[in-house]
Short mmCIF file of C-alpha atoms in Angstrom, two decimals:
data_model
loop_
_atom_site.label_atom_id
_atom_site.label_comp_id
_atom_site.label_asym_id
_atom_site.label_seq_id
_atom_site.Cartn_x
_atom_site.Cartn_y
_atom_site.Cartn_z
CA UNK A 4 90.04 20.32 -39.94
CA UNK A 5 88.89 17.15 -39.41
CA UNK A 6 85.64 15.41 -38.25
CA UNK A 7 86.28 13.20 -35.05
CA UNK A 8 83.34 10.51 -35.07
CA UNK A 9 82.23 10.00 -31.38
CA UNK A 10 80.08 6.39 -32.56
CA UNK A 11 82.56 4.27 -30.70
CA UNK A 12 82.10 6.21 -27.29
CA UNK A 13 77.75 6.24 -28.05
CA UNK A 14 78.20 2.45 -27.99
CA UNK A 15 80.68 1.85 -25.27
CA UNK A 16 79.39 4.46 -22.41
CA UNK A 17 75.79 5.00 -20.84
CA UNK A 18 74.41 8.50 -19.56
CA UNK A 19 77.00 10.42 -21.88
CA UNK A 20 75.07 11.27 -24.73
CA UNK A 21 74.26 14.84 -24.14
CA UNK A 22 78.13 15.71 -23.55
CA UNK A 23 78.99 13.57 -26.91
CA UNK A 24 76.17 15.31 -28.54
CA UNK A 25 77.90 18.64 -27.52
CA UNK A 26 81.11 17.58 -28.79
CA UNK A 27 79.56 16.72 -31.97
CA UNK A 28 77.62 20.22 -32.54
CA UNK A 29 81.12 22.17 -31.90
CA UNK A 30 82.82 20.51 -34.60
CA UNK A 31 82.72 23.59 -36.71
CA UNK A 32 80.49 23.59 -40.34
CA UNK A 33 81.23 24.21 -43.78
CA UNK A 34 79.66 27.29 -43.81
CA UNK A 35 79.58 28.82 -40.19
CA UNK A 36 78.21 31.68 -39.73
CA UNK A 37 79.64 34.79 -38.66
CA UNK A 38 77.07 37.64 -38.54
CA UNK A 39 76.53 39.39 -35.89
CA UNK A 40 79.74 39.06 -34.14
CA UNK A 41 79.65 38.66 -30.57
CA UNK A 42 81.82 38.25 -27.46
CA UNK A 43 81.42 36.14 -24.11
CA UNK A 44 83.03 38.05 -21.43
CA UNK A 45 83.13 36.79 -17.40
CA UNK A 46 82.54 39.58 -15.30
CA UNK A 47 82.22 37.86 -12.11
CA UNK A 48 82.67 34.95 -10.06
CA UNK A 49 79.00 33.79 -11.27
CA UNK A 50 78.15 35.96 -13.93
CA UNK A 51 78.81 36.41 -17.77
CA UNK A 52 77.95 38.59 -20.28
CA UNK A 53 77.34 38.07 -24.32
CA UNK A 54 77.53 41.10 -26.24
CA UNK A 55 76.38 40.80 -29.75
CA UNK A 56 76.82 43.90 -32.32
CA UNK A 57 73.55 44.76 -33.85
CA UNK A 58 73.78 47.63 -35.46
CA UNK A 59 70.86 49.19 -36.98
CA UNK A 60 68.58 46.88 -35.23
CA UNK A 61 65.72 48.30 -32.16
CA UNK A 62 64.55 46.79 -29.29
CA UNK A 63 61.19 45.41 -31.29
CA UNK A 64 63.18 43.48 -33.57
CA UNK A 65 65.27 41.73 -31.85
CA UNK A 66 64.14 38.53 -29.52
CA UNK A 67 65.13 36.57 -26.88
CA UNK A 68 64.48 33.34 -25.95
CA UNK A 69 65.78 30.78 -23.37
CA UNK A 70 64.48 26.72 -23.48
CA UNK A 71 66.43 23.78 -22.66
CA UNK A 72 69.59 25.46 -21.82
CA UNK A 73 69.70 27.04 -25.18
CA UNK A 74 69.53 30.91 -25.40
CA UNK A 75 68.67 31.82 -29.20
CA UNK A 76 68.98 35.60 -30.54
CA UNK A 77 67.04 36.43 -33.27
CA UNK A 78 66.98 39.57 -34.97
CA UNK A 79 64.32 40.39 -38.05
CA UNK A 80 64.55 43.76 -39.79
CA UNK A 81 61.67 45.28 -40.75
CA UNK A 82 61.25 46.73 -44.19
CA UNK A 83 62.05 50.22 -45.05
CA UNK A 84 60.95 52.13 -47.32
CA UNK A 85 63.72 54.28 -48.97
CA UNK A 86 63.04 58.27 -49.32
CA UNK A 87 61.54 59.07 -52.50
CA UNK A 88 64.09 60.50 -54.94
CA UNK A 89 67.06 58.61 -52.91
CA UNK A 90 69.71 56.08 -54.49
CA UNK A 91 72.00 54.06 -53.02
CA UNK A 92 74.99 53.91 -54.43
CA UNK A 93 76.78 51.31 -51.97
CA UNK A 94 75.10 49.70 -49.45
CA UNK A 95 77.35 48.42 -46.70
CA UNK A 96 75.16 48.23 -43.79
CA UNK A 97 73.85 44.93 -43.05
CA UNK A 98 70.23 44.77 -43.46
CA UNK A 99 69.85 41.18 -43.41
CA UNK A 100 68.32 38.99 -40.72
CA UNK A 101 70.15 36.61 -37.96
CA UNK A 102 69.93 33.70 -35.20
CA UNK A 103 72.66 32.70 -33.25
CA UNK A 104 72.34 30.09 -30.37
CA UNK A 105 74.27 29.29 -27.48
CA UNK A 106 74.53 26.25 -25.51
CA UNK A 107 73.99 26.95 -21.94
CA UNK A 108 75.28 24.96 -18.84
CA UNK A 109 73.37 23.83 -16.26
CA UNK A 110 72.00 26.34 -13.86
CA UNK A 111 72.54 29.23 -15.60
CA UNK A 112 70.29 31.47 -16.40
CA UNK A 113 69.11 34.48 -18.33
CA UNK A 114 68.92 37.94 -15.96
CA UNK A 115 68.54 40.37 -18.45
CA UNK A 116 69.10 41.95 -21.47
CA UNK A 117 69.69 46.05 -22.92
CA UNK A 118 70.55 47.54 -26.46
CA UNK A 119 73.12 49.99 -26.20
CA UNK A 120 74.73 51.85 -28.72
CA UNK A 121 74.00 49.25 -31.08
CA UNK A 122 75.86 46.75 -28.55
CA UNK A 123 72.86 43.77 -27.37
CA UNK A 124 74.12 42.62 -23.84
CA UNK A 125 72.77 39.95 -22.50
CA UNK A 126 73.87 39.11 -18.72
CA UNK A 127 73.91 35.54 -17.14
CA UNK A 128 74.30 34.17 -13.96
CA UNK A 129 74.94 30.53 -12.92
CA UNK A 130 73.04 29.63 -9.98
CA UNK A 131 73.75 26.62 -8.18
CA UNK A 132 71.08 24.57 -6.26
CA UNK A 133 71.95 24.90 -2.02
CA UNK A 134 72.21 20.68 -2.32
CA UNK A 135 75.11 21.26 -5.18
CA UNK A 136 76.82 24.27 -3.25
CA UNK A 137 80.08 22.61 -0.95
CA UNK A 138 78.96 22.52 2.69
CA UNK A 139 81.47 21.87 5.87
CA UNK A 140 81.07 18.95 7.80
CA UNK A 141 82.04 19.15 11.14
CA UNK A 142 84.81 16.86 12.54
CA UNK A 143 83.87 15.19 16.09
CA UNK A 144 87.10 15.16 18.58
CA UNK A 145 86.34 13.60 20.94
CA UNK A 146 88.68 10.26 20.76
CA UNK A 147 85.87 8.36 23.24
CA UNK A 148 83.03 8.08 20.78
CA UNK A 149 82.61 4.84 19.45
CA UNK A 150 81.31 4.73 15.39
CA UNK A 151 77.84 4.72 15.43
CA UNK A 152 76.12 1.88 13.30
CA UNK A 153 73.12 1.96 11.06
CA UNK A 154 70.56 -0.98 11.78
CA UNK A 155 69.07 -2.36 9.04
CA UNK A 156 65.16 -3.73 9.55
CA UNK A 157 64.27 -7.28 7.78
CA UNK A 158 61.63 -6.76 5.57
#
């Protein structure tokens, strides 16, 4: 695929740089990585969920962290020592360690997180601000009411 170069819009708009800088990061890289897979599920009007498969991984090495609507995972193995007298003859269970970050929108934040059955889940919920939320505004009908003006003072 190719690489679509967003220059032209950085020098022809003002106050769009974070959503071209967005578009840039997606543009997907040479190597991307794949481990752990994880889904993004909506399970409510409000809420989402990302469940990442960490296998073989416990609560202690595993961290969480959300800054500047980023939310990185980052999982660490710890060393283990193998039994004495054991050999392994295959060793398909990754061991290796992993961070994966996701680009959150505004408002939405982290509300907790559980390991499961080697299933991490961590649940979100986008929260908007009362002066964001849509509010009625009443209609006056009474057909007598002349438009009210606003006076400007002279400075």
């Amino acid at each position: 695929m190719r690489h679509v170069d967003f220059s032209p819009f950085y020098r022809s708009t003002v106050g769009f740089d974070k959503l071209l800088t967005m578009l840039d990061s997606l543009a997907p890289a040479e190597q991307a990585q794949t481990y752990p897979p994880y889904n993004i599920e909506r399970t409510g009007d409000n809420t989402y969920r990302i469940t990442m498969a960490v296998a073989g991984f416990e609560e202690t090495e595993i961290s969480i962290e959300a800054r500047e609507h980023v939310l990185t995972v980052t999982g660490e193995k710890a060393d283990e020592k193998d039994a004495e007298g054991s050999e392994f003859l295959y060793r398909g269970i990754a061991k290796r360690a992993f961070e994966r970050r996701f680009q959150l929108a505004d408002h939405v934040e982290v509300t907790g997180a559980s390991l499961r059955n080697g299933l991490l889940h961590v649940d979100l919920v986008r929260e908007l601000p009362e002066a964001m939320k849509p509010r009625r505004i009443a209609i006056s009908s009474d057909a007598g009411d002349t438009p009210k003006q606003i006076e400007a003072t002279k400075a």
